[in-house]
PDB file of C-alpha atoms in Angstrom:
ATOM      1  CA  ASN A  28      -0.060  -0.054   0.056  1.00 82.00           C
ATOM      2  CA  VAL A  29       1.126   3.486  -0.893  1.00 86.00           C
ATOM      3  CA  GLN A  30      -0.335   6.616   0.517  1.00 89.00           C
ATOM      4  CA  VAL A  31       0.094   9.995  -1.243  1.00 83.00           C
ATOM      5  CA  GLU A  32      -0.437  13.427   0.015  1.00 82.00           C
ATOM      6  CA  VAL A  33      -0.460  16.528  -2.222  1.00 78.00           C
ATOM      7  CA  ASP A  34       0.728  19.849  -0.404  1.00 72.00           C
ATOM      8  CA  GLN A  35       0.134  22.955  -2.396  1.00 71.00           C
ATOM      9  CA  ASN A  36       3.088  24.798  -0.686  1.00 67.00           C
ATOM     10  CA  PRO A  37       5.402  21.944   0.758  1.00 67.00           C
ATOM     11  CA  ASP A  38       8.143  22.796   3.220  1.00 70.00           C
ATOM     12  CA  LEU A  39      11.210  21.490   1.300  1.00 67.00           C
ATOM     13  CA  ASP A  40      13.516  22.693   4.166  1.00 70.00           C
ATOM     14  CA  ARG A  41      13.116  19.191   5.617  1.00 68.00           C
ATOM     15  CA  PHE A  42      15.110  17.950   2.579  1.00 65.00           C
ATOM     16  CA  GLY A  43      17.884  20.777   2.887  1.00 64.00           C
ATOM     17  CA  PHE A  44      16.331  23.122   0.550  1.00 63.00           C
ATOM     18  CA  LYS A  45      15.847  26.614   1.845  1.00 60.00           C
ATOM     19  CA  ASP A  46      12.642  27.740   0.381  1.00 60.00           C
ATOM     20  CA  LEU A  47       9.038  26.926   0.409  1.00 59.00           C
ATOM     21  CA  GLY A  48       7.341  25.424  -2.432  1.00 57.00           C
ATOM     22  CA  LEU A  49       8.199  25.775  -6.179  1.00 61.00           C
ATOM     23  CA  GLY A  50       6.717  29.340  -6.380  1.00 59.00           C
ATOM     24  CA  GLY A  51       4.133  28.175  -8.888  1.00 60.00           C
ATOM     25  CA  ASN A  52       6.300  29.080 -11.980  1.00 61.00           C
ATOM     26  CA  CYS A  53       7.767  25.723 -12.977  1.00 68.00           C
ATOM     27  CA  LYS A  54       9.889  25.220 -16.155  1.00 71.00           C
ATOM     28  CA  LEU A  55      12.075  22.510 -17.443  1.00 71.00           C
ATOM     29  CA  LEU A  56      15.469  23.432 -18.603  1.00 74.00           C
ATOM     30  CA  GLU A  57      17.875  21.041 -20.337  1.00 73.00           C
ATOM     31  CA  GLY A  58      21.430  21.881 -21.110  1.00 68.00           C
ATOM     32  CA  GLY A  59      23.761  19.108 -22.533  1.00 64.00           C
ATOM     33  CA  GLY A  60      22.781  15.582 -21.424  1.00 66.00           C
ATOM     34  CA  GLU A  61      24.136  11.966 -21.303  1.00 67.00           C
ATOM     35  CA  PRO A  62      25.353  11.576 -24.818  1.00 68.00           C
ATOM     36  CA  PHE A  63      27.445  14.591 -24.576  1.00 69.00           C
ATOM     37  CA  ASN A  64      29.287  12.764 -21.696  1.00 71.00           C
ATOM     38  CA  HIS A  65      30.900  10.450 -24.153  1.00 74.00           C
ATOM     39  CA  ASP A  66      32.490  13.188 -26.315  1.00 77.00           C
ATOM     40  CA  PRO A  67      35.389  14.536 -24.873  1.00 76.00           C
ATOM     41  CA  ASP A  68      35.769  17.389 -27.442  1.00 77.00           C
ATOM     42  CA  TYR A  69      32.315  18.515 -26.260  1.00 75.00           C
ATOM     43  CA  TYR A  70      32.494  18.094 -22.439  1.00 72.00           C
ATOM     44  CA  SER A  71      35.880  19.687 -22.127  1.00 74.00           C
ATOM     45  CA  THR A  72      34.799  22.782 -24.053  1.00 78.00           C
ATOM     46  CA  VAL A  73      31.150  23.389 -23.896  1.00 78.00           C
ATOM     47  CA  HIS A  74      29.395  24.469 -20.602  1.00 79.00           C
ATOM     48  CA  PHE A  75      25.902  25.792 -19.782  1.00 82.00           C
ATOM     49  CA  ASP A  76      25.521  28.412 -16.839  1.00 85.00           C
ATOM     50  CA  MET A  77      22.409  27.524 -15.184  1.00 85.00           C
ATOM     51  CA  GLU A  78      21.592  30.887 -13.853  1.00 87.00           C
ATOM     52  CA  ARG A  79      21.817  32.389 -17.487  1.00 88.00           C
ATOM     53  CA  MET A  80      19.577  29.457 -18.770  1.00 87.00           C
ATOM     54  CA  CYS A  81      17.052  30.547 -16.081  1.00 86.00           C
ATOM     55  CA  LYS A  82      17.201  34.037 -17.216  1.00 87.00           C
ATOM     56  CA  GLU A  83      16.884  33.148 -20.902  1.00 87.00           C
ATOM     57  CA  ALA A  84      13.744  31.151 -19.966  1.00 84.00           C
ATOM     58  CA  GLY A  85      12.208  34.095 -18.172  1.00 83.00           C
ATOM     59  CA  ILE A  86      13.099  33.069 -14.708  1.00 81.00           C
ATOM     60  CA  GLU A  87      14.640  36.184 -13.108  1.00 80.00           C
ATOM     61  CA  ASP A  88      14.012  35.147  -9.513  1.00 78.00           C
ATOM     62  CA  GLY A  89      13.203  31.565  -8.227  1.00 76.00           C
ATOM     63  CA  PHE A  90      13.972  28.160  -6.697  1.00 79.00           C
ATOM     64  CA  VAL A  91      15.848  25.700  -9.004  1.00 82.00           C
ATOM     65  CA  PHE A  92      16.429  22.067  -8.329  1.00 80.00           C
ATOM     66  CA  GLY A  93      16.952  19.011 -10.562  1.00 82.00           C
ATOM     67  CA  ALA A  94      19.589  16.921 -12.237  1.00 83.00           C
ATOM     68  CA  ALA A  95      22.182  17.785 -14.886  1.00 84.00           C
ATOM     69  CA  ALA A  96      25.644  16.671 -16.147  1.00 83.00           C
ATOM     70  CA  ALA A  97      28.251  17.977 -13.938  1.00 81.00           C
ATOM     71  CA  ASP A  98      30.792  20.276 -15.419  1.00 76.00           C
ATOM     72  CA  SER A  99      34.011  18.159 -15.737  1.00 75.00           C
ATOM     73  CA  LYS A 100      36.200  21.022 -14.751  1.00 74.00           C
ATOM     74  CA  SER A 101      34.300  21.248 -11.329  1.00 72.00           C
ATOM     75  CA  LEU A 102      35.127  17.507 -10.719  1.00 77.00           C
ATOM     76  CA  ASN A 103      38.762  17.550 -11.663  1.00 77.00           C
ATOM     77  CA  GLY A 104      38.148  16.143 -15.161  1.00 74.00           C
ATOM     78  CA  HIS A 105      35.744  13.477 -13.848  1.00 76.00           C
ATOM     79  CA  LEU A 106      32.287  12.992 -15.290  1.00 79.00           C
ATOM     80  CA  GLY A 107      29.245  13.045 -12.940  1.00 84.00           C
ATOM     81  CA  GLU A 108      25.900  14.260 -12.089  1.00 86.00           C
ATOM     82  CA  LEU A 109      25.114  17.664 -10.844  1.00 86.00           C
ATOM     83  CA  ILE A 110      22.303  17.976  -8.378  1.00 86.00           C
ATOM     84  CA  PRO A 111      21.406  21.703  -8.591  1.00 86.00           C
ATOM     85  CA  ILE A 112      19.586  23.110  -5.543  1.00 85.00           C
ATOM     86  CA  PHE A 113      19.735  26.844  -5.486  1.00 85.00           C
ATOM     87  CA  LYS A 114      17.740  30.185  -5.559  1.00 83.00           C
ATOM     88  CA  ILE A 115      18.782  32.339  -8.362  1.00 84.00           C
ATOM     89  CA  GLN A 116      21.355  34.957  -7.162  1.00 84.00           C
ATOM     90  CA  ASP A 117      20.954  34.134  -3.648  1.00 85.00           C
ATOM     91  CA  TRP A 118      21.944  30.702  -1.770  1.00 85.00           C
ATOM     92  CA  ASN A 119      23.434  27.553  -3.281  1.00 88.00           C
ATOM     93  CA  CYS A 120      23.522  24.181  -1.718  1.00 88.00           C
ATOM     94  CA  SER A 121      24.045  21.966  -4.867  1.00 88.00           C
ATOM     95  CA  LEU A 122      25.766  18.865  -4.877  1.00 89.00           C
ATOM     96  CA  ALA A 123      27.995  16.801  -7.427  1.00 88.00           C
ATOM     97  CA  ALA A 124      27.891  12.966  -7.623  1.00 90.00           C
ATOM     98  CA  ARG A 125      30.574  10.712  -9.163  1.00 88.00           C
ATOM     99  CA  VAL A 126      31.893   7.271  -8.919  1.00 90.00           C
ATOM    100  CA  GLY A 127      35.324   6.979  -7.186  1.00 89.00           C
ATOM    101  CA  GLU A 128      38.291   4.905  -8.165  1.00 89.00           C
ATOM    102  CA  LYS A 129      37.090   2.194  -5.757  1.00 95.00           C
ATOM    103  CA  LYS A 130      33.611   2.281  -7.517  1.00 93.00           C
ATOM    104  CA  GLU A 131      32.282   4.153  -4.353  1.00 94.00           C
ATOM    105  CA  SER A 132      29.610   6.724  -4.705  1.00 91.00           C
ATOM    106  CA  ILE A 133      30.986  10.241  -3.928  1.00 91.00           C
ATOM    107  CA  ILE A 134      28.515  12.908  -3.197  1.00 91.00           C
ATOM    108  CA  GLU A 135      30.016  16.392  -2.263  1.00 90.00           C
ATOM    109  CA  PRO A 136      28.832  19.974  -2.312  1.00 91.00           C
ATOM    110  CA  SER A 137      29.274  22.000  -5.456  1.00 87.00           C
ATOM    111  CA  GLN A 138      29.087  25.739  -5.874  1.00 85.00           C
ATOM    112  CA  ASN A 139      29.559  25.165  -9.540  1.00 83.00           C
ATOM    113  CA  LEU A 140      26.294  26.016 -11.545  1.00 82.00           C
ATOM    114  CA  ASN A 141      27.714  25.031 -14.952  1.00 81.00           C
ATOM    115  CA  CYS A 142      26.516  21.963 -16.507  1.00 79.00           C
TER     116      CYS A 142
END
């Protein structure tokens, strides 16, 4: 059995986010993606600034969270996943995840908003 409850203004602080709800202005942004992780000419030179992407999509102020390919420069040349959790031009508690040399999962804070 599964029970689901919908909250119109959830307190996401319990998950480590620092804002209430999603602000009623949800948009999906996509920059890069998994296929580009396999092309070193691409992932070593092309980067997307997530704050700029938001601005271009008409989001001047807002709460952003999701998933993106992590900028390889921010992971010392490794590939990984960026878990953006930030408020535009305010706070940033984003994370970066990657696989370590012993095949362990490494999840660490990342202030880099490039994907």
